[in-house]
Structures are given as structure tokens and as C-alpha cells.
Coordinates of C-alpha atoms in Angstrom, one line a residue:
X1 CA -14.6 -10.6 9.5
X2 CA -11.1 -8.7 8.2
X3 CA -11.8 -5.6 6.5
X4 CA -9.5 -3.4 5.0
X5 CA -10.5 -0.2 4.1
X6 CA -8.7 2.4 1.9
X7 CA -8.7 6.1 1.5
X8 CA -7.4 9.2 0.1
X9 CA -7.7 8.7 -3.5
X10 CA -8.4 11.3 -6.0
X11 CA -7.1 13.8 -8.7
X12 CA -3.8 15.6 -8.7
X13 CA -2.3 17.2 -11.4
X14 CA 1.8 15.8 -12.2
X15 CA 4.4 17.1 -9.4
X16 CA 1.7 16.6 -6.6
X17 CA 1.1 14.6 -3.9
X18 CA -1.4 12.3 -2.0
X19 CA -1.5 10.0 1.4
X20 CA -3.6 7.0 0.8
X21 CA -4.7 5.3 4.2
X22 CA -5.8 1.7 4.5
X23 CA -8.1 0.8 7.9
X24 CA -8.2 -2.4 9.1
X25 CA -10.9 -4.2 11.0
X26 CA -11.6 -7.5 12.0
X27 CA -8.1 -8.5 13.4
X28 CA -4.8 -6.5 14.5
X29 CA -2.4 -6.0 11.7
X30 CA 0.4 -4.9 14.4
X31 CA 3.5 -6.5 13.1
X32 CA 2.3 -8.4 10.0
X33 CA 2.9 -7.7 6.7
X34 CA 0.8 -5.5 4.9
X35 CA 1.4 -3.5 1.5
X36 CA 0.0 -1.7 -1.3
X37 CA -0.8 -3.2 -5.0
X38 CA -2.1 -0.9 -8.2
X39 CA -4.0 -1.4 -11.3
X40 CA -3.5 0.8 -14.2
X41 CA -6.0 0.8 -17.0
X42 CA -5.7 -2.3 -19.3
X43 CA -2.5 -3.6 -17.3
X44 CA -2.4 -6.5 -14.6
X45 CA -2.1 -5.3 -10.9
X46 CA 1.3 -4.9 -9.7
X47 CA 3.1 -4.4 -6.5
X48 CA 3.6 -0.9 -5.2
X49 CA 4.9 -1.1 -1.7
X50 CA 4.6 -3.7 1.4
X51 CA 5.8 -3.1 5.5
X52 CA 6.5 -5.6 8.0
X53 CA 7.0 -5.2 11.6
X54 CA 6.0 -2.0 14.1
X55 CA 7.2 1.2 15.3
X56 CA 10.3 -0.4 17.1
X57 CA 11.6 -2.5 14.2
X58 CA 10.4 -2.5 10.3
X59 CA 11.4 -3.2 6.8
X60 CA 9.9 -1.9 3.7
X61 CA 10.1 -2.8 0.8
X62 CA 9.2 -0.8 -2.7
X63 CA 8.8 -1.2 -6.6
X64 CA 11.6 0.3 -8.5
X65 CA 9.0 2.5 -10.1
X66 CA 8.2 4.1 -6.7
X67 CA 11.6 4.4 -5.0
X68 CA 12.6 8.1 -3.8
X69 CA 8.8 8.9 -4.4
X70 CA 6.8 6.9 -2.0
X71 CA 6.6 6.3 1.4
X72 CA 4.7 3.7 3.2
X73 CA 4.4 3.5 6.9
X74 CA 1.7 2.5 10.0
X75 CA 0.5 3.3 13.3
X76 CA 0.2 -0.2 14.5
X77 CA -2.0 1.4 17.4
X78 CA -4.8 2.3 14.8
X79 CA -4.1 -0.5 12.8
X80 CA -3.7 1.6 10.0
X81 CA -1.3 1.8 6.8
X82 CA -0.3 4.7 4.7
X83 CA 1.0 5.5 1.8
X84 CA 2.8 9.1 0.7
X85 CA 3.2 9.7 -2.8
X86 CA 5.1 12.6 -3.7
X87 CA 6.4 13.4 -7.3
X88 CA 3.2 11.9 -9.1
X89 CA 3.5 11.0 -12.7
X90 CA 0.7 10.5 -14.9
X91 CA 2.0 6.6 -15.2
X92 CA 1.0 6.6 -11.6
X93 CA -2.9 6.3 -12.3
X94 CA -4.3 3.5 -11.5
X95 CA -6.8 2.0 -8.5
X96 CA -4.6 1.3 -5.8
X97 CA -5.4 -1.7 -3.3
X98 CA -4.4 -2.4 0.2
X99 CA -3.2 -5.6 1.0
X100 CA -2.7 -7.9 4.1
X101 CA -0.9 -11.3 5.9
X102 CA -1.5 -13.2 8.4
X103 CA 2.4 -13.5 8.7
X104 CA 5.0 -11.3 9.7
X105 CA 6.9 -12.0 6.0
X106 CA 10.5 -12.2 5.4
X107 CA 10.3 -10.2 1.9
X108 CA 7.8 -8.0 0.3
X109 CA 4.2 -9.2 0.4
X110 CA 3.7 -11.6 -2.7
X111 CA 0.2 -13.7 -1.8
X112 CA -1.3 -11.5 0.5
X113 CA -4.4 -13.0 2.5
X114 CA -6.9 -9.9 2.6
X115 CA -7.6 -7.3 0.2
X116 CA -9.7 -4.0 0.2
X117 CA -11.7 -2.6 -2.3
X118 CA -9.6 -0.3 -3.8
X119 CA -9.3 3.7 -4.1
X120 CA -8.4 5.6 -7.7
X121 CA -5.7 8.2 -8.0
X122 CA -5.9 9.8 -10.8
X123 CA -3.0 11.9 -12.4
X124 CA -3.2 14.5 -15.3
X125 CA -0.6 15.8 -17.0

């Protein structure tokens, strides 16, 4: 059974920073794509960041909203995904999920095939 586990949420205050880590288990993730999604309150989840490929070869792929500010990246050996967020805004809050393919996509993840529960970030202003 796939589970993907995320971590690393919390409260910052605006200007900060957090890594959120997603642990899968179940399958290897090694080259297929996987990616982030968030939830603010009230709004419809939307797509944060996605990576495809491993340490040789990727491509990543990030909202507009998140450019210059976020990093996402893996360590296929651990099966493991992270994201940095750096330059938090309060319009960052929201429960962000980790998502997963069973493909190695040609774009951003859009239907993804796994999903984890979910971690909050929380930013104040």
C-alpha cells in the first residue's frame, strides 16, 4: 500500500522559512513525478510545485505564485521529496499536500495517483 507521508509544517511569522518533507512507502518514487498541492482556507486546492526525474536529470516545475521563493527537490535514495519555502507571505497559509504518479510526466503533475494527508503552515503577519 503507497503512502505518502508529509512533514515540517507549522507557524512562521512573514519573511521566514520552512522545508516540508513528503516520505513515501509502499513503492519507489525514484524518477516519477511527484509534486506539492495547497489548500488555503475557503479556496479550492491548487498546484504548488511538481519534479520529475532523479539526481542525474530533472525538471521542475512551479506556480507563478511560488517562483524565486520555493524550491522543491528529492533524494530518490530515500524516496523522499522536499519542499523549501523561503520569503513566506501570509497568502501562503494553507494545508499543503504531497502528491504522486505512477509516470514519469512530461509537464507538471495535474491528476496525480497518490496523495498524503496533508501538513499546515501557518503564516502570520
Amino acid at each position: 500500500q503507497v503512502q505518502l507521508v508529509e512533514s515540517g509544517g507549522g507557524l512562521v511569522q512573514a519573511g521566514g522559512s520552512l522545508r516540508l518533507s513528503c516520505a513515501a512507502s509502499g513503492r519507489t518514487f525514484s524518477r516519477n513525478t511527484m509534486g506539492w498541492f495547497r489548500q488555503a482556507p475557503g479556496k479550492e486546492r491548487e498546484f504548488v510545485s511538481s519534479i520529475s526525474g532523479s539526481s542525474w536529470y530533472t525538471s521542475t516545475y512551479y506556480a507563478d505564485s511560488v517562483k524565486g521563493r520555493f524550491t522543491i527537490s528529492r533524494d530518490s535514495a530515500k524516496n523522499t521529496m522536499f519542499l523549501q519555502m523561503n520569503s513566506l507571505k501570509p497568502e501562503d497559509t494553507a494545508v499543503y499536500y504531497c502528491a504522486a504518479s505512477n509516470r514519469v510526466l512530461p509537464g507538471r503533475i495535474e491528476d496525480p495517483d497518490y496523495w498524503g494527508q496533508g501538513t499546515r503552515v501557518t503564516v502570520s503577519s
